[in-house]
């Protein structure tokens, strides 16, 4: 696990865009495809806009990118709270990814349970029995949640299913979310965390005390290749050895 600290969200987003470009090029050269699971919330929006910008768009072979989501609020993409809607507006509508390679979680006409089962089948179909996602982008809430795995919920300890319905204590209550089993074999899980309101939970996520470790820290410990891109405000409570710099 490695932690990179950047001056602010803009610098963090540029570094994440460079990381995305580099990993996509390496993976497509080796495997012919780059499978990414997008994060929701506000933090990744700047990254998505950068990837769609003139400075970055031509650096990615979008025809060979396959897009999933790590979690979704149970609302249609037209809803301002939709993770899919945000990603389509900021990135997916502006780059040439074949529509058949974009896999939204929200499915009208299905229950969250049915959609979770169907999503898991799709992951298995496309990525195989170990769910080897090449890059999972995730954020962290100010309560330490990640994906839609919130503190204290039983789904945090799901040991078999890759996608489950969950309930959120804030915002849109009904969610569906990838689980720790889906993260374990990801080639890289990249946390994007910015803002002073995340400092307390980030310190607990990266600290040594398992008794206070939030879901983000639990997911990170279970994932083989985890990287944290954080800004100085979120890193304010990290020990010196972790907050060394980008
Ligand atoms: C969601 C996200 C969630 C997000 C955190 C941080 O659906 O809400 O997937 O896990 O990453 O809540 O959100 P911000 O980036 O808006 O702080």
mmCIF file of C-alpha atoms and ligand atoms in Angstrom:
data_model
loop_
_atom_site.group_PDB
_atom_site.id
_atom_site.type_symbol
_atom_site.label_atom_id
_atom_site.label_comp_id
_atom_site.label_asym_id
_atom_site.label_seq_id
_atom_site.Cartn_x
_atom_site.Cartn_y
_atom_site.Cartn_z
ATOM 1 C CA UNK A 1 0.000 0.000 0.000
ATOM 2 C CA UNK A 2 1.378 3.458 -0.834
ATOM 3 C CA UNK A 3 0.223 6.985 0.016
ATOM 4 C CA UNK A 4 0.900 9.975 -2.240
ATOM 5 C CA UNK A 5 0.121 13.446 -0.897
ATOM 6 C CA UNK A 6 -0.673 16.336 -3.257
ATOM 7 C CA UNK A 7 -1.096 20.032 -2.559
ATOM 8 C CA UNK A 8 -4.782 20.117 -3.494
ATOM 9 C CA UNK A 9 -7.562 18.352 -5.440
ATOM 10 C CA UNK A 10 -6.372 19.794 -8.739
ATOM 11 C CA UNK A 11 -2.846 18.384 -8.342
ATOM 12 C CA UNK A 12 -4.291 15.080 -7.085
ATOM 13 C CA UNK A 13 -6.604 14.871 -10.111
ATOM 14 C CA UNK A 14 -3.772 15.524 -12.573
ATOM 15 C CA UNK A 15 -1.677 12.819 -10.933
ATOM 16 C CA UNK A 16 -4.629 10.420 -11.087
ATOM 17 C CA UNK A 17 -5.160 11.242 -14.773
ATOM 18 C CA UNK A 18 -1.488 10.521 -15.497
ATOM 19 C CA UNK A 19 -1.793 7.256 -13.542
ATOM 20 C CA UNK A 20 -4.942 6.277 -15.491
ATOM 21 C CA UNK A 21 -3.244 7.015 -18.856
ATOM 22 C CA UNK A 22 -0.148 5.033 -17.915
ATOM 23 C CA UNK A 23 -2.076 2.013 -16.584
ATOM 24 C CA UNK A 24 -4.469 1.978 -19.534
ATOM 25 C CA UNK A 25 -1.575 2.009 -22.042
ATOM 26 C CA UNK A 26 0.326 -0.762 -20.200
ATOM 27 C CA UNK A 27 -2.760 -2.948 -19.739
ATOM 28 C CA UNK A 28 -4.092 -2.580 -23.277
ATOM 29 C CA UNK A 29 -0.613 -3.317 -24.694
ATOM 30 C CA UNK A 30 -0.456 -6.494 -22.586
ATOM 31 C CA UNK A 31 -4.081 -7.717 -22.517
ATOM 32 C CA UNK A 32 -5.815 -5.788 -25.291
ATOM 33 C CA UNK A 33 -8.328 -4.320 -22.811
ATOM 34 C CA UNK A 34 -8.474 -2.034 -19.761
ATOM 35 C CA UNK A 35 -11.318 -2.627 -17.302
ATOM 36 C CA UNK A 36 -11.978 0.214 -14.885
ATOM 37 C CA UNK A 37 -14.558 0.586 -12.111
ATOM 38 C CA UNK A 38 -15.479 4.238 -11.625
ATOM 39 C CA UNK A 39 -16.015 5.917 -8.272
ATOM 40 C CA UNK A 40 -19.001 8.083 -7.492
ATOM 41 C CA UNK A 41 -19.389 11.198 -5.373
ATOM 42 C CA UNK A 42 -17.749 14.552 -6.105
ATOM 43 C CA UNK A 43 -14.013 13.911 -5.713
ATOM 44 C CA UNK A 44 -13.421 12.021 -9.004
ATOM 45 C CA UNK A 45 -15.354 14.541 -11.155
ATOM 46 C CA UNK A 46 -12.258 16.670 -11.838
ATOM 47 C CA UNK A 47 -10.324 13.528 -12.849
ATOM 48 C CA UNK A 48 -13.079 12.513 -15.270
ATOM 49 C CA UNK A 49 -13.201 16.007 -16.780
ATOM 50 C CA UNK A 50 -9.402 15.977 -17.209
ATOM 51 C CA UNK A 51 -9.475 12.596 -18.974
ATOM 52 C CA UNK A 52 -12.066 13.992 -21.405
ATOM 53 C CA UNK A 53 -10.071 17.211 -21.974
ATOM 54 C CA UNK A 54 -7.844 18.016 -24.982
ATOM 55 C CA UNK A 55 -4.797 17.541 -22.732
ATOM 56 C CA UNK A 56 -5.587 13.879 -22.010
ATOM 57 C CA UNK A 57 -8.342 12.493 -24.283
ATOM 58 C CA UNK A 58 -6.011 11.406 -27.102
ATOM 59 C CA UNK A 59 -3.670 9.619 -24.683
ATOM 60 C CA UNK A 60 -6.124 6.786 -23.984
ATOM 61 C CA UNK A 61 -7.175 4.053 -26.448
ATOM 62 C CA UNK A 62 -10.846 4.425 -25.420
ATOM 63 C CA UNK A 63 -12.017 1.783 -27.946
ATOM 64 C CA UNK A 64 -10.439 -0.816 -25.622
ATOM 65 C CA UNK A 65 -11.666 0.555 -22.298
ATOM 66 C CA UNK A 66 -14.443 -1.297 -20.428
ATOM 67 C CA UNK A 67 -16.320 0.691 -17.781
ATOM 68 C CA UNK A 68 -17.999 -0.547 -14.625
ATOM 69 C CA UNK A 69 -19.024 1.215 -11.425
ATOM 70 C CA UNK A 70 -17.951 0.362 -7.883
ATOM 71 C CA UNK A 71 -21.304 1.462 -6.527
ATOM 72 C CA UNK A 72 -24.465 3.333 -7.422
ATOM 73 C CA UNK A 73 -27.256 5.223 -5.771
ATOM 74 C CA UNK A 74 -30.558 3.590 -6.725
ATOM 75 C CA UNK A 75 -31.746 6.459 -8.961
ATOM 76 C CA UNK A 76 -31.873 6.818 -12.772
ATOM 77 C CA UNK A 77 -28.886 8.406 -14.542
ATOM 78 C CA UNK A 78 -30.967 11.564 -15.079
ATOM 79 C CA UNK A 79 -31.019 12.123 -11.304
ATOM 80 C CA UNK A 80 -28.349 14.602 -10.061
ATOM 81 C CA UNK A 81 -27.361 12.043 -7.399
ATOM 82 C CA UNK A 82 -26.537 9.336 -9.981
ATOM 83 C CA UNK A 83 -22.910 8.195 -10.150
ATOM 84 C CA UNK A 84 -23.562 6.981 -13.694
ATOM 85 C CA UNK A 85 -25.079 10.324 -14.656
ATOM 86 C CA UNK A 86 -22.083 12.234 -13.280
ATOM 87 C CA UNK A 87 -19.564 10.008 -15.100
ATOM 88 C CA UNK A 88 -21.487 10.168 -18.393
ATOM 89 C CA UNK A 89 -21.618 13.984 -18.269
ATOM 90 C CA UNK A 90 -17.995 14.484 -17.155
ATOM 91 C CA UNK A 91 -16.317 11.751 -19.232
ATOM 92 C CA UNK A 92 -18.238 9.008 -21.018
ATOM 93 C CA UNK A 93 -20.236 11.270 -23.350
ATOM 94 C CA UNK A 94 -16.972 12.953 -24.412
ATOM 95 C CA UNK A 95 -14.731 9.962 -25.287
ATOM 96 C CA UNK A 96 -15.255 7.179 -27.895
ATOM 97 C CA UNK A 97 -15.914 4.171 -25.634
ATOM 98 C CA UNK A 98 -18.244 1.713 -27.439
ATOM 99 C CA UNK A 99 -21.611 1.848 -25.610
ATOM 100 C CA UNK A 100 -21.570 -1.979 -25.304
ATOM 101 C CA UNK A 101 -18.456 -1.636 -23.096
ATOM 102 C CA UNK A 102 -20.168 0.541 -20.504
ATOM 103 C CA UNK A 103 -22.008 -1.360 -17.765
ATOM 104 C CA UNK A 104 -24.320 0.801 -15.602
ATOM 105 C CA UNK A 105 -25.429 -0.619 -12.266
ATOM 106 C CA UNK A 106 -28.876 1.024 -12.190
ATOM 107 C CA UNK A 107 -31.370 -1.041 -14.189
ATOM 108 C CA UNK A 108 -34.945 0.322 -14.430
ATOM 109 C CA UNK A 109 -37.578 -2.351 -13.874
ATOM 110 C CA UNK A 110 -35.294 -4.464 -11.675
ATOM 111 C CA UNK A 111 -35.132 -4.524 -7.894
ATOM 112 C CA UNK A 112 -31.740 -3.656 -6.336
ATOM 113 C CA UNK A 113 -31.360 -7.347 -5.478
ATOM 114 C CA UNK A 114 -32.017 -8.408 -9.077
ATOM 115 C CA UNK A 115 -29.694 -5.718 -10.441
ATOM 116 C CA UNK A 116 -26.919 -6.752 -8.038
ATOM 117 C CA UNK A 117 -27.210 -10.380 -9.137
ATOM 118 C CA UNK A 118 -27.255 -9.409 -12.808
ATOM 119 C CA UNK A 119 -24.223 -7.125 -12.331
ATOM 120 C CA UNK A 120 -22.271 -9.880 -10.672
ATOM 121 C CA UNK A 121 -23.041 -12.195 -13.612
ATOM 122 C CA UNK A 122 -21.841 -9.522 -16.041
ATOM 123 C CA UNK A 123 -18.586 -9.060 -14.076
ATOM 124 C CA UNK A 124 -18.057 -12.813 -14.179
ATOM 125 C CA UNK A 125 -18.811 -12.935 -17.926
ATOM 126 C CA UNK A 126 -16.453 -10.095 -18.816
ATOM 127 C CA UNK A 127 -13.705 -10.422 -16.208
ATOM 128 C CA UNK A 128 -13.709 -14.097 -15.338
ATOM 129 C CA UNK A 129 -13.896 -15.982 -12.074
ATOM 130 C CA UNK A 130 -11.495 -13.761 -10.171
ATOM 131 C CA UNK A 131 -13.112 -10.431 -11.072
ATOM 132 C CA UNK A 132 -9.747 -8.995 -12.139
ATOM 133 C CA UNK A 133 -10.641 -5.360 -12.575
ATOM 134 C CA UNK A 134 -7.543 -3.545 -13.829
ATOM 135 C CA UNK A 135 -8.234 -0.324 -11.945
ATOM 136 C CA UNK A 136 -10.850 0.383 -9.270
ATOM 137 C CA UNK A 137 -11.276 4.075 -8.476
ATOM 138 C CA UNK A 138 -12.788 4.680 -5.048
ATOM 139 C CA UNK A 139 -13.401 7.616 -2.746
ATOM 140 C CA UNK A 140 -13.928 7.863 0.989
ATOM 141 C CA UNK A 141 -16.762 9.583 2.833
ATOM 142 C CA UNK A 142 -16.241 11.727 5.947
ATOM 143 C CA UNK A 143 -17.536 8.743 7.935
ATOM 144 C CA UNK A 144 -14.867 6.517 6.401
ATOM 145 C CA UNK A 145 -17.170 4.603 4.061
ATOM 146 C CA UNK A 146 -15.998 3.593 0.614
ATOM 147 C CA UNK A 147 -17.997 2.296 -2.335
ATOM 148 C CA UNK A 148 -21.394 2.046 -0.625
ATOM 149 C CA UNK A 149 -19.988 0.062 2.278
ATOM 150 C CA UNK A 150 -20.923 2.117 5.333
ATOM 151 C CA UNK A 151 -19.660 1.704 8.923
ATOM 152 C CA UNK A 152 -21.371 -1.131 10.764
ATOM 153 C CA UNK A 153 -23.379 -2.599 7.889
ATOM 154 C CA UNK A 154 -23.334 -6.408 7.531
ATOM 155 C CA UNK A 155 -22.483 -6.206 3.818
ATOM 156 C CA UNK A 156 -19.027 -4.926 4.807
ATOM 157 C CA UNK A 157 -18.344 -8.520 5.869
ATOM 158 C CA UNK A 158 -19.818 -10.196 2.773
ATOM 159 C CA UNK A 159 -17.417 -13.014 1.961
ATOM 160 C CA UNK A 160 -18.821 -14.427 -1.275
ATOM 161 C CA UNK A 161 -20.952 -12.089 -3.390
ATOM 162 C CA UNK A 162 -19.251 -9.439 -5.506
ATOM 163 C CA UNK A 163 -22.210 -7.042 -5.669
ATOM 164 C CA UNK A 164 -24.925 -6.479 -3.052
ATOM 165 C CA UNK A 165 -27.695 -3.996 -2.227
ATOM 166 C CA UNK A 166 -26.835 -1.765 0.741
ATOM 167 C CA UNK A 167 -28.551 1.049 2.661
ATOM 168 C CA UNK A 168 -26.932 4.433 3.185
ATOM 169 C CA UNK A 169 -27.514 6.495 6.347
ATOM 170 C CA UNK A 170 -27.154 9.700 4.291
ATOM 171 C CA UNK A 171 -28.383 10.891 0.901
ATOM 172 C CA UNK A 172 -30.057 8.336 -1.358
ATOM 173 C CA UNK A 173 -30.767 5.431 1.019
ATOM 174 C CA UNK A 174 -30.882 2.530 -1.470
ATOM 175 C CA UNK A 175 -27.543 1.635 -3.028
ATOM 176 C CA UNK A 176 -25.878 -1.259 -4.740
ATOM 177 C CA UNK A 177 -22.173 -1.787 -4.189
ATOM 178 C CA UNK A 178 -19.244 -3.967 -5.014
ATOM 179 C CA UNK A 179 -17.952 -5.812 -1.962
ATOM 180 C CA UNK A 180 -14.564 -6.765 -0.581
ATOM 181 C CA UNK A 181 -14.522 -10.082 -2.534
ATOM 182 C CA UNK A 182 -14.792 -8.015 -5.727
ATOM 183 C CA UNK A 183 -11.867 -5.840 -4.644
ATOM 184 C CA UNK A 184 -9.478 -8.579 -3.558
ATOM 185 C CA UNK A 185 -8.310 -9.466 -7.056
ATOM 186 C CA UNK A 186 -8.352 -5.956 -8.508
ATOM 187 C CA UNK A 187 -4.989 -5.150 -10.065
ATOM 188 C CA UNK A 188 -5.046 -1.717 -8.441
ATOM 189 C CA UNK A 189 -7.463 -0.027 -6.042
ATOM 190 C CA UNK A 190 -6.822 3.714 -6.169
ATOM 191 C CA UNK A 191 -8.352 5.807 -3.361
ATOM 192 C CA UNK A 192 -8.929 9.487 -4.167
ATOM 193 C CA UNK A 193 -9.402 11.472 -0.942
ATOM 194 C CA UNK A 194 -9.451 15.248 -0.612
ATOM 195 C CA UNK A 195 -10.605 17.742 1.986
ATOM 196 C CA UNK A 196 -10.099 18.491 5.676
ATOM 197 C CA UNK A 197 -13.361 16.716 6.530
ATOM 198 C CA UNK A 198 -11.709 13.402 5.582
ATOM 199 C CA UNK A 199 -8.578 13.848 7.768
ATOM 200 C CA UNK A 200 -9.879 12.073 10.873
ATOM 201 C CA UNK A 201 -11.141 8.975 9.062
ATOM 202 C CA UNK A 202 -8.117 8.843 6.755
ATOM 203 C CA UNK A 203 -5.815 8.671 9.779
ATOM 204 C CA UNK A 204 -7.952 5.819 11.185
ATOM 205 C CA UNK A 205 -8.048 4.055 7.800
ATOM 206 C CA UNK A 206 -4.238 4.090 7.552
ATOM 207 C CA UNK A 207 -3.504 3.698 11.257
ATOM 208 C CA UNK A 208 -2.551 0.593 13.234
ATOM 209 C CA UNK A 209 -5.689 0.326 15.380
ATOM 210 C CA UNK A 210 -8.068 -2.204 13.817
ATOM 211 C CA UNK A 211 -10.734 -1.355 16.411
ATOM 212 C CA UNK A 212 -11.337 2.086 14.829
ATOM 213 C CA UNK A 213 -10.582 1.196 11.205
ATOM 214 C CA UNK A 214 -13.369 2.446 8.893
ATOM 215 C CA UNK A 215 -14.660 0.543 5.846
ATOM 216 C CA UNK A 216 -12.173 2.338 3.544
ATOM 217 C CA UNK A 217 -9.289 1.035 5.628
ATOM 218 C CA UNK A 218 -10.774 -2.467 5.787
ATOM 219 C CA UNK A 219 -11.188 -2.572 1.991
ATOM 220 C CA UNK A 220 -7.633 -1.241 1.531
ATOM 221 C CA UNK A 221 -6.156 -3.884 3.844
ATOM 222 C CA UNK A 222 -7.931 -6.685 1.964
ATOM 223 C CA UNK A 223 -6.953 -5.445 -1.503
ATOM 224 C CA UNK A 224 -3.595 -6.615 -2.806
ATOM 225 C CA UNK A 225 -2.558 -3.462 -4.642
ATOM 226 C CA UNK A 226 -3.847 -0.328 -2.991
ATOM 227 C CA UNK A 227 -2.725 3.212 -3.601
ATOM 228 C CA UNK A 228 -3.947 6.386 -1.903
ATOM 229 C CA UNK A 229 -3.874 9.741 -3.661
ATOM 230 C CA UNK A 230 -4.754 12.316 -1.005
ATOM 231 C CA UNK A 231 -4.462 16.079 -0.678
ATOM 232 C CA UNK A 232 -2.640 17.895 2.141
ATOM 233 C CA UNK A 233 -5.889 18.828 3.895
ATOM 234 C CA UNK A 234 -6.991 15.183 4.133
ATOM 235 C CA UNK A 235 -3.454 14.135 5.145
ATOM 236 C CA UNK A 236 -3.285 16.628 8.038
ATOM 237 C CA UNK A 237 -3.542 13.924 10.749
ATOM 238 C CA UNK A 238 -1.252 11.379 9.100
ATOM 239 C CA UNK A 239 2.104 10.601 10.755
ATOM 240 C CA UNK A 240 5.143 12.167 9.057
ATOM 241 C CA UNK A 241 6.229 8.889 7.467
ATOM 242 C CA UNK A 242 2.908 8.697 5.570
ATOM 243 C CA UNK A 243 2.450 12.347 4.677
ATOM 244 C CA UNK A 244 5.863 12.714 3.033
ATOM 245 C CA UNK A 245 4.581 13.975 -0.289
ATOM 246 C CA UNK A 246 3.421 13.069 -3.820
HETATM 247 C C1 LIG B 1 -20.993 7.323 -3.453
HETATM 248 C C2 LIG B 1 -19.536 7.070 -3.615
HETATM 249 C C3 LIG B 1 -18.885 7.171 -2.276
HETATM 250 C C4 LIG B 1 -17.966 8.357 -2.360
HETATM 251 C C5 LIG B 1 -17.743 8.947 -0.999
HETATM 252 C C6 LIG B 1 -16.940 10.239 -1.095
HETATM 253 O O1 LIG B 1 -21.772 6.750 -4.194
HETATM 254 O O2 LIG B 1 -21.305 8.171 -2.597
HETATM 255 O O3 LIG B 1 -19.181 6.025 -4.312
HETATM 256 O O4 LIG B 1 -18.219 6.052 -1.813
HETATM 257 O O5 LIG B 1 -16.739 7.964 -2.944
HETATM 258 O O6 LIG B 1 -19.011 9.210 -0.429
HETATM 259 O O7 LIG B 1 -17.734 11.161 -1.794
HETATM 260 P P1 LIG B 1 -17.153 12.619 -2.153
HETATM 261 O O8 LIG B 1 -16.093 12.385 -3.191
HETATM 262 O O9 LIG B 1 -18.346 13.367 -2.690
HETATM 263 O O10 LIG B 1 -16.587 13.207 -0.876
#
